Coordinates of C-alpha atoms in Angstrom, one line a residue:
Chain D
X1 CA -63.2 -44.2 85.8
X2 CA -65.1 -41.2 85.2
X3 CA -63.1 -38.6 86.8
X4 CA -60.0 -39.6 84.3
X5 CA -60.7 -38.3 81.1
X6 CA -62.6 -35.4 82.3
X7 CA -59.3 -34.8 84.0
X8 CA -57.2 -35.2 81.2
X9 CA -59.0 -33.2 79.2
X10 CA -58.8 -30.2 81.5
X11 CA -54.9 -30.4 82.0
X12 CA -54.7 -31.0 77.9
X13 CA -57.1 -27.7 77.5
X14 CA -54.8 -25.9 80.5
X15 CA -51.7 -26.8 78.8
X16 CA -52.5 -25.5 74.9
X17 CA -54.2 -22.3 76.8
X18 CA -50.9 -21.0 77.9
X19 CA -49.0 -22.6 74.8
X20 CA -51.6 -20.0 72.8
X21 CA -50.5 -17.5 74.9
X22 CA -46.5 -18.2 74.2
X23 CA -47.1 -18.2 70.7
X24 CA -47.5 -14.5 70.9
X25 CA -44.1 -13.7 73.2
X26 CA -41.8 -13.6 69.8
X27 CA -43.3 -11.0 68.1
X28 CA -44.6 -9.3 71.7
X29 CA -40.2 -9.0 72.4
X30 CA -40.3 -7.9 68.8
X31 CA -42.8 -4.9 69.4
X32 CA -41.1 -4.0 72.8
X33 CA -37.8 -3.8 71.6
X34 CA -39.1 -1.4 68.4
X35 CA -41.1 0.8 70.4
X36 CA -38.1 0.9 73.4
X37 CA -35.4 1.8 70.9
X38 CA -37.4 4.2 68.9
X39 CA -39.1 6.0 71.8
X40 CA -35.4 6.1 73.6
X41 CA -34.1 7.4 70.2
X42 CA -36.6 10.1 69.6
X43 CA -36.3 11.5 73.1
X44 CA -32.3 11.5 72.8
X45 CA -31.9 13.2 69.5
X46 CA -34.5 15.5 70.7
X47 CA -32.6 16.2 73.9
X48 CA -29.0 16.5 72.3
X49 CA -29.5 17.1 68.6
X50 CA -26.6 17.9 66.9
X51 CA -23.1 17.8 68.7
X52 CA -22.9 14.2 68.5
X53 CA -22.7 14.2 72.1
X54 CA -23.3 10.9 74.3
X55 CA -24.3 8.8 70.7
X56 CA -22.2 6.1 71.8
X57 CA -24.4 5.5 75.0
X58 CA -27.6 5.5 73.0
X59 CA -26.0 3.0 70.1
X60 CA -24.9 0.4 73.2
X61 CA -28.0 1.0 74.8
X62 CA -30.2 0.1 71.7
X63 CA -27.5 -2.6 70.7
X64 CA -27.8 -3.6 74.5
X65 CA -31.6 -4.0 73.7
X66 CA -31.2 -6.1 70.7
X67 CA -28.8 -8.4 72.2
X68 CA -31.3 -9.3 75.1
X69 CA -34.2 -9.2 72.5
X70 CA -32.6 -12.0 70.1
X71 CA -31.6 -13.9 73.2
X72 CA -35.1 -13.9 74.6
X73 CA -36.4 -14.7 71.1
X74 CA -34.0 -17.4 70.4
X75 CA -35.0 -19.2 73.8
X76 CA -38.6 -19.1 72.8
X77 CA -37.5 -20.2 69.6
X78 CA -35.9 -23.0 71.0
X79 CA -38.9 -23.8 72.9
X80 CA -41.0 -23.9 70.3
X81 CA -39.1 -25.9 67.8
X82 CA -38.7 -28.9 70.5
X83 CA -42.7 -28.6 70.9
X84 CA -43.1 -28.9 67.5
X85 CA -40.9 -32.1 67.5
X86 CA -40.3 -31.5 63.6
X87 CA -37.6 -33.9 63.9
X88 CA -39.1 -36.7 65.2
X89 CA -41.4 -37.3 62.6
X90 CA -40.8 -34.1 59.9
X91 CA -44.6 -33.4 60.3
X92 CA -45.1 -30.1 58.5
X93 CA -49.1 -30.4 58.8
X94 CA -50.9 -30.8 61.8
X95 CA -54.5 -31.7 60.3
X96 CA -56.1 -34.2 62.5
X97 CA -58.1 -32.5 65.7
X98 CA -56.0 -34.5 67.9
X99 CA -53.8 -33.4 71.0
X100 CA -50.7 -34.2 69.8
X101 CA -51.5 -32.3 66.1
X102 CA -52.7 -29.5 68.2
X103 CA -49.5 -29.2 70.6
X104 CA -47.1 -29.6 67.2
X105 CA -48.7 -27.1 65.6
X106 CA -48.9 -24.2 68.3
X107 CA -44.8 -25.1 68.5
X108 CA -44.7 -25.0 64.6
X109 CA -46.6 -21.3 64.3
X110 CA -44.6 -20.3 67.4
X111 CA -41.1 -21.0 65.7
X112 CA -42.6 -19.6 62.8
X113 CA -43.2 -16.2 64.6
X114 CA -40.0 -16.6 66.4
X115 CA -38.2 -16.8 63.1
X116 CA -39.6 -13.7 62.0
X117 CA -39.5 -11.6 65.1
X118 CA -35.9 -12.6 65.3
X119 CA -35.2 -10.7 61.7
X120 CA -37.8 -7.8 62.9
X121 CA -35.2 -7.5 65.4
X122 CA -32.3 -7.7 63.6
X123 CA -33.6 -5.2 61.0
X124 CA -34.5 -2.4 63.9
X125 CA -31.5 -2.4 65.7
X126 CA -29.3 -2.2 62.4
X127 CA -29.4 1.9 62.5
X128 CA -27.4 1.5 65.8
X129 CA -24.8 0.1 63.9
X130 CA -24.7 1.4 60.5
X131 CA -26.2 4.4 61.1
X132 CA -24.6 5.9 64.0
X133 CA -26.3 9.7 64.2
X134 CA -29.3 11.5 65.0
X135 CA -29.5 12.2 61.4
Chain Z
X1 CA -42.6 -7.6 11.7
X2 CA -39.4 -7.8 13.8
X3 CA -38.5 -4.8 11.8
X4 CA -41.8 -3.2 13.2
X5 CA -40.9 -4.6 17.0
X6 CA -36.6 -3.6 17.0
X7 CA -37.7 -0.1 15.5
X8 CA -40.4 0.7 18.5
X9 CA -37.9 -0.5 20.8
X10 CA -35.2 1.6 19.8
X11 CA -37.6 4.8 20.2
X12 CA -38.5 3.6 23.5
X13 CA -35.0 3.2 24.2
X14 CA -34.4 7.1 22.6
X15 CA -36.9 7.8 24.5
X16 CA -35.7 6.7 28.3
X17 CA -32.2 7.8 27.6
X18 CA -33.3 10.9 26.6
X19 CA -35.5 11.2 29.9
X20 CA -32.0 10.4 31.8
X21 CA -30.4 13.5 30.4
X22 CA -32.9 16.0 31.3
X23 CA -33.0 19.0 33.7
X24 CA -35.1 17.5 36.3
X25 CA -33.2 14.1 36.1
X26 CA -32.2 12.2 39.0
X27 CA -29.2 10.3 37.1
X28 CA -27.5 13.8 35.6
X29 CA -26.4 14.7 39.0
X30 CA -25.3 18.1 39.9
X31 CA -24.1 17.2 43.6
X32 CA -22.8 15.0 46.2
X33 CA -26.2 14.1 47.4
X34 CA -27.5 13.2 44.3
X35 CA -24.5 11.3 42.8
X36 CA -25.1 9.2 46.1
X37 CA -28.6 8.6 45.3
X38 CA -27.9 7.9 41.6
X39 CA -25.4 5.6 42.9
X40 CA -28.0 3.8 45.4
X41 CA -30.0 3.4 42.3
X42 CA -27.6 2.0 39.9
X43 CA -26.5 -0.7 42.2
X44 CA -30.0 -1.5 43.2
X45 CA -30.9 -2.0 39.3
X46 CA -28.1 -4.2 38.9
X47 CA -29.1 -6.5 41.7
X48 CA -32.6 -6.5 40.5
X49 CA -31.5 -7.6 37.0
X50 CA -29.3 -10.4 38.3
X51 CA -32.6 -11.5 40.0
X52 CA -34.6 -10.9 37.1
X53 CA -32.0 -13.9 35.4
X54 CA -31.6 -16.1 38.2
X55 CA -35.7 -16.7 38.8
X56 CA -36.3 -16.5 35.0
X57 CA -32.9 -18.8 34.3
X58 CA -34.3 -21.2 37.0
X59 CA -38.1 -21.2 36.0
X60 CA -36.7 -22.0 32.4
X61 CA -34.3 -24.6 33.9
X62 CA -37.4 -26.3 35.3
X63 CA -39.9 -25.6 32.4
X64 CA -38.0 -26.6 30.0
X65 CA -34.6 -28.2 30.1
X66 CA -34.6 -30.5 33.4
X67 CA -38.8 -31.2 33.6
X68 CA -38.3 -34.1 36.4
X69 CA -39.8 -32.9 39.5
X70 CA -37.3 -32.2 42.4
X71 CA -37.1 -34.2 45.4
X72 CA -38.8 -32.9 48.6
X73 CA -35.5 -32.6 50.3
X74 CA -34.0 -30.1 47.3
X75 CA -37.6 -28.5 47.3
X76 CA -37.6 -27.8 51.0
X77 CA -34.1 -26.4 50.2
X78 CA -34.8 -24.6 48.0
X79 CA -38.2 -22.8 49.5
X80 CA -36.6 -22.0 52.7
X81 CA -33.5 -21.2 51.6
X82 CA -34.6 -19.1 48.3
X83 CA -37.7 -17.5 49.5
X84 CA -36.5 -17.1 53.7
X85 CA -32.8 -16.6 54.2
X86 CA -31.5 -15.3 51.1
X87 CA -33.7 -12.3 50.6
X88 CA -33.5 -11.7 54.7
X89 CA -29.5 -11.7 53.8
X90 CA -29.9 -9.1 50.7
X91 CA -32.7 -7.1 52.6
X92 CA -30.4 -7.3 55.4
X93 CA -27.1 -6.1 53.4
X94 CA -29.4 -3.2 51.2
X95 CA -30.4 -2.0 54.8
X96 CA -27.2 -1.4 56.2
X97 CA -26.5 -0.1 52.8
X98 CA -28.9 2.6 53.0
X99 CA -28.3 3.4 56.4
X100 CA -24.9 4.2 55.8
X101 CA -25.9 6.6 53.7
X102 CA -28.5 8.8 55.7
X103 CA -25.9 10.7 57.9
X104 CA -24.3 11.7 54.8
X105 CA -27.6 13.3 53.4
X106 CA -28.5 14.6 56.3
X107 CA -25.2 16.3 57.1
X108 CA -25.4 19.7 58.6
X109 CA -24.8 22.9 56.1
X110 CA -21.7 24.9 55.8
X111 CA -23.0 28.3 56.9
X112 CA -26.0 29.5 54.3
X113 CA -29.4 28.5 55.6
X114 CA -32.2 28.6 52.9
X115 CA -35.6 28.7 54.1
X116 CA -38.4 27.7 51.8
X117 CA -41.9 27.7 52.4
X118 CA -44.3 25.4 49.9
X119 CA -47.5 27.7 49.0
X120 CA -50.4 26.9 46.1
X121 CA -48.6 27.0 44.0
X122 CA -45.6 28.8 44.6
X123 CA -42.1 28.8 46.7
X124 CA -41.1 31.4 48.9
X125 CA -37.8 31.2 49.3
X126 CA -35.7 33.3 52.1
X127 CA -31.8 33.1 52.0
X128 CA -30.1 33.6 55.3
X129 CA -26.0 33.9 54.9
X130 CA -24.2 33.1 58.1
X131 CA -25.0 35.5 60.7
X132 CA -28.0 37.3 58.9
X133 CA -30.2 38.8 61.2
X134 CA -32.7 39.3 58.6
X135 CA -33.4 37.1 55.4
X136 CA -33.0 37.8 51.7
X137 CA -36.4 37.2 50.2
X138 CA -37.1 36.0 47.0
X139 CA -39.3 33.2 45.2
X140 CA -39.7 30.6 43.0
X141 CA -36.0 30.1 42.1
X142 CA -33.4 28.9 44.5
X143 CA -29.7 29.8 43.8
X144 CA -27.0 27.9 45.4
X145 CA -23.1 27.9 45.8
X146 CA -21.4 25.3 44.1
X147 CA -19.0 23.1 46.8
X148 CA -20.3 24.1 49.8
X149 CA -23.3 22.3 51.4
X150 CA -26.1 24.8 52.0
X151 CA -28.8 23.8 55.4
X152 CA -32.6 23.5 53.6
X153 CA -35.1 24.2 56.0
X154 CA -38.4 23.4 54.5
X155 CA -42.2 24.3 55.7
X156 CA -45.7 25.1 54.1
X157 CA -48.4 27.7 54.3
X158 CA -51.5 25.5 54.0
X159 CA -51.1 21.9 52.5
X160 CA -48.4 19.4 52.4
X161 CA -46.1 19.8 49.5
X162 CA -42.6 18.1 48.9
X163 CA -39.3 19.6 47.8
X164 CA -37.7 17.7 45.2
X165 CA -34.7 18.9 43.0
X166 CA -33.9 15.2 41.5
X167 CA -30.6 17.2 39.9
X168 CA -29.4 17.9 43.3
X169 CA -30.2 15.5 45.7
X170 CA -33.7 13.8 47.3
X171 CA -36.9 14.7 48.3
X172 CA -38.0 16.1 51.4
X173 CA -42.1 16.5 52.5
X174 CA -42.9 20.4 53.8
X175 CA -45.4 19.8 56.2
X176 CA -47.6 23.3 57.6
X177 CA -46.3 23.9 61.1
X178 CA -43.8 21.3 61.3
X179 CA -40.4 22.6 60.1
X180 CA -38.5 19.9 58.2
X181 CA -34.4 20.1 57.0
X182 CA -32.6 18.6 54.7
X183 CA -29.3 19.8 53.1
X184 CA -27.8 20.0 49.9
X185 CA -24.3 20.3 48.4
X186 CA -24.2 20.9 44.8
X187 CA -20.8 20.6 42.8
X188 CA -21.6 21.5 39.4
X189 CA -22.9 25.2 38.6
X190 CA -25.9 24.8 36.2
X191 CA -29.3 25.0 36.3
X192 CA -31.8 22.2 37.5
X193 CA -35.2 21.7 37.7
X194 CA -37.2 21.1 40.9
X195 CA -40.6 20.0 41.1
X196 CA -43.4 19.3 44.0
X197 CA -43.9 16.2 44.8
X198 CA -46.5 15.7 47.0
X199 CA -49.8 16.5 45.8
X200 CA -51.0 19.9 47.1
X201 CA -54.6 20.6 44.7
X202 CA -55.5 21.8 41.3
X203 CA -52.1 23.0 40.0
X204 CA -49.3 20.6 41.8
X205 CA -48.2 19.6 38.6
X206 CA -47.6 23.2 37.7
X207 CA -45.6 23.9 40.8
X208 CA -42.2 23.8 40.1
X209 CA -38.8 25.6 40.1
X210 CA -35.2 26.3 38.8
X211 CA -32.5 25.5 40.9
X212 CA -29.2 27.9 40.0
X213 CA -25.7 26.5 40.5
X214 CA -23.5 28.7 40.6
X215 CA -19.5 29.3 41.4
X216 CA -19.3 30.8 45.1
X217 CA -17.9 34.2 44.0
X218 CA -20.5 34.5 41.9
X219 CA -23.3 33.4 44.3
X220 CA -21.9 35.7 46.9
X221 CA -22.2 38.8 44.0
X222 CA -25.8 37.8 43.0
X223 CA -26.8 37.5 46.7
X224 CA -25.8 41.1 47.5
X225 CA -27.7 42.4 44.4
X226 CA -30.8 40.3 45.2
X227 CA -30.7 41.8 48.6
X228 CA -30.4 45.4 47.2
X229 CA -33.9 47.3 47.3
X230 CA -36.2 47.5 43.8
X231 CA -34.3 50.1 41.5
X232 CA -37.5 51.0 40.0
X233 CA -37.8 52.6 36.0
X234 CA -40.0 55.7 35.6
X235 CA -42.9 54.5 33.4
X236 CA -46.6 54.1 33.1
X237 CA -45.8 50.4 34.2
X238 CA -45.0 51.8 37.6
X239 CA -48.2 53.7 38.2
X240 CA -49.8 50.8 37.2
X241 CA -48.4 48.6 39.5
X242 CA -49.0 51.1 42.0
X243 CA -52.7 52.0 41.0
X244 CA -53.5 48.7 40.5
X245 CA -52.9 48.0 44.0
X246 CA -50.3 45.0 43.4
X247 CA -48.7 46.0 46.1
X248 CA -51.0 44.8 48.8
X249 CA -49.9 41.2 48.0
X250 CA -46.7 41.6 46.5
X251 CA -43.5 43.3 48.0
X252 CA -41.0 45.6 46.2
X253 CA -38.6 46.4 48.4
X254 CA -37.7 49.9 49.4
X255 CA -41.2 51.3 48.1
X256 CA -44.9 50.9 49.9
X257 CA -45.7 47.8 48.1
X258 CA -45.1 45.6 50.9
X259 CA -47.8 42.7 50.7
X260 CA -46.4 39.1 51.4
X261 CA -49.2 37.0 50.1
X262 CA -47.9 36.6 46.9
X263 CA -44.3 36.1 45.4
X264 CA -41.4 39.3 46.2
X265 CA -41.5 41.0 42.8
X266 CA -38.3 43.0 43.7
X267 CA -35.9 41.3 41.6
X268 CA -38.8 39.5 39.5
X269 CA -36.7 39.9 35.9
X270 CA -33.7 38.7 37.2
X271 CA -35.4 35.1 37.3
X272 CA -35.5 32.9 34.8
X273 CA -38.9 31.5 35.2
X274 CA -42.1 33.2 35.7
X275 CA -44.7 31.6 37.6
X276 CA -42.8 28.6 39.5
X277 CA -41.0 27.2 37.0
X278 CA -44.0 26.6 33.9
X279 CA -43.4 30.1 31.8
X280 CA -40.3 31.9 30.5
X281 CA -39.2 35.5 31.9
X282 CA -40.5 37.3 29.1
X283 CA -43.0 40.4 29.0
X284 CA -45.3 38.3 26.6
X285 CA -45.3 35.6 29.4
X286 CA -46.1 38.2 32.1
X287 CA -48.9 40.0 30.6
X288 CA -50.7 36.3 30.1
X289 CA -50.1 36.0 32.8
X290 CA -51.5 38.9 34.7
X291 CA -54.2 39.1 32.2
X292 CA -55.6 35.8 33.9
X293 CA -53.7 33.5 36.1
X294 CA -55.8 31.1 36.4
X295 CA -56.3 29.9 32.8
X296 CA -52.7 29.3 33.0
X297 CA -52.3 28.1 36.9
X298 CA -56.2 26.3 37.9
X299 CA -56.9 27.8 41.0
X300 CA -54.3 30.4 41.4
X301 CA -55.3 32.6 43.9
X302 CA -54.1 35.8 42.1
X303 CA -57.2 37.7 40.6
X304 CA -57.5 38.5 36.7
X305 CA -56.7 41.7 35.6
X306 CA -58.7 41.1 32.4
X307 CA -59.8 44.8 32.9
X308 CA -56.5 46.2 31.6
X309 CA -56.1 46.9 27.8
X310 CA -53.2 45.3 25.8
X311 CA -51.4 48.4 25.9
X312 CA -51.8 48.6 29.9
X313 CA -50.5 44.7 30.2
X314 CA -47.8 45.3 28.1
X315 CA -46.1 48.4 30.0
X316 CA -46.9 46.7 33.1
X317 CA -44.9 43.3 31.8
X318 CA -42.3 45.4 30.2
X319 CA -41.7 47.2 33.4
X320 CA -41.6 44.1 35.4
X321 CA -39.5 42.6 33.3
X322 CA -37.3 45.4 34.1
X323 CA -37.0 45.1 38.0
X324 CA -33.7 42.9 37.6

């Protein structure tokens, strides 16, 4: 009897601990994509600046990295959307300190961060599509 | 009351329109690059006007015309649609539009390279025609051939400056020790005014330049003349120039005056302005400048020659003006 609440609390705590990390994954993918594409472009354009040699290789690389990042963020966003469980109770506010509210709040936050990260990745990937040059 | 307002509005409108037509206006475009930027400006202005009307129209609608409260569903749709989806799409479209412009703005030049160094508070200008091994050195005036794209290399001597001739193109910063580049393709022969666009010290606001766009044949003739050594008229002005040691800082190509601290004076009288675009090229202005540069351009590094008599100043200035 004494053991049970203790164990469930621990379970809940471990679950929230992992999902606290999980809300950072969307922005993390965005950051990795941003650093990787800027670093790759800088190195590439320093090596082959003027004649537009191999530029399609760079565009393809950044394009692929963008698609992978978007897929990853989309998947994280889907997980977060399910954790928020909005369609179940249409709950925007998670003001009560119970475990369901904590659970849904973290899903809600992770979902919104995934949306921001998705837009960020699209914007930082656009130069590969529209500028298409080291200039 | 209404009349006073309307005349004030007309006055500010006239002021605003007059500003659009001046030699330093980004909207009086004399080249491909500035025309592209002006188009970007008009597109964004039109978009901003539409958005302003929409937002204020909506505001008027919900506060004066239909004041009942919105259902939660519609309110959420308005916030998510108007606050997130719509701006994301508009900003994405503007970003794509701007990005397609960037390669054109930085396209490589057709042959002529001009290297401009920002100094406190003037511009060192070197022309490198295609295949040249030494530059043609000038200062405080940029001449470019119309219809050709010229490569502009930018750097700075001590502090950060920014090179900007609004009528010809966008601005690019100039850093000590880190060259930057841009290119300009002017199309309309004429005179444009440039201005340092990054605060660079006491006389930043007085660091301007004339940019002169010429027909290519006229440009080539001008450059050949500019490359020639100085032809020095005889006279007391010449003796004063060498006696006062002007050549320690200034060059007159082909003479012992070979200083590189200040602007090259080989063809000074041929420039359209003096002291980086702030004085007319007249002997009176030259005399005023030599008498006390810092009174015209605060903290200018050139020392004052206030010990010279008025007659000496006049003959030196008159002689300098003849260095065509």
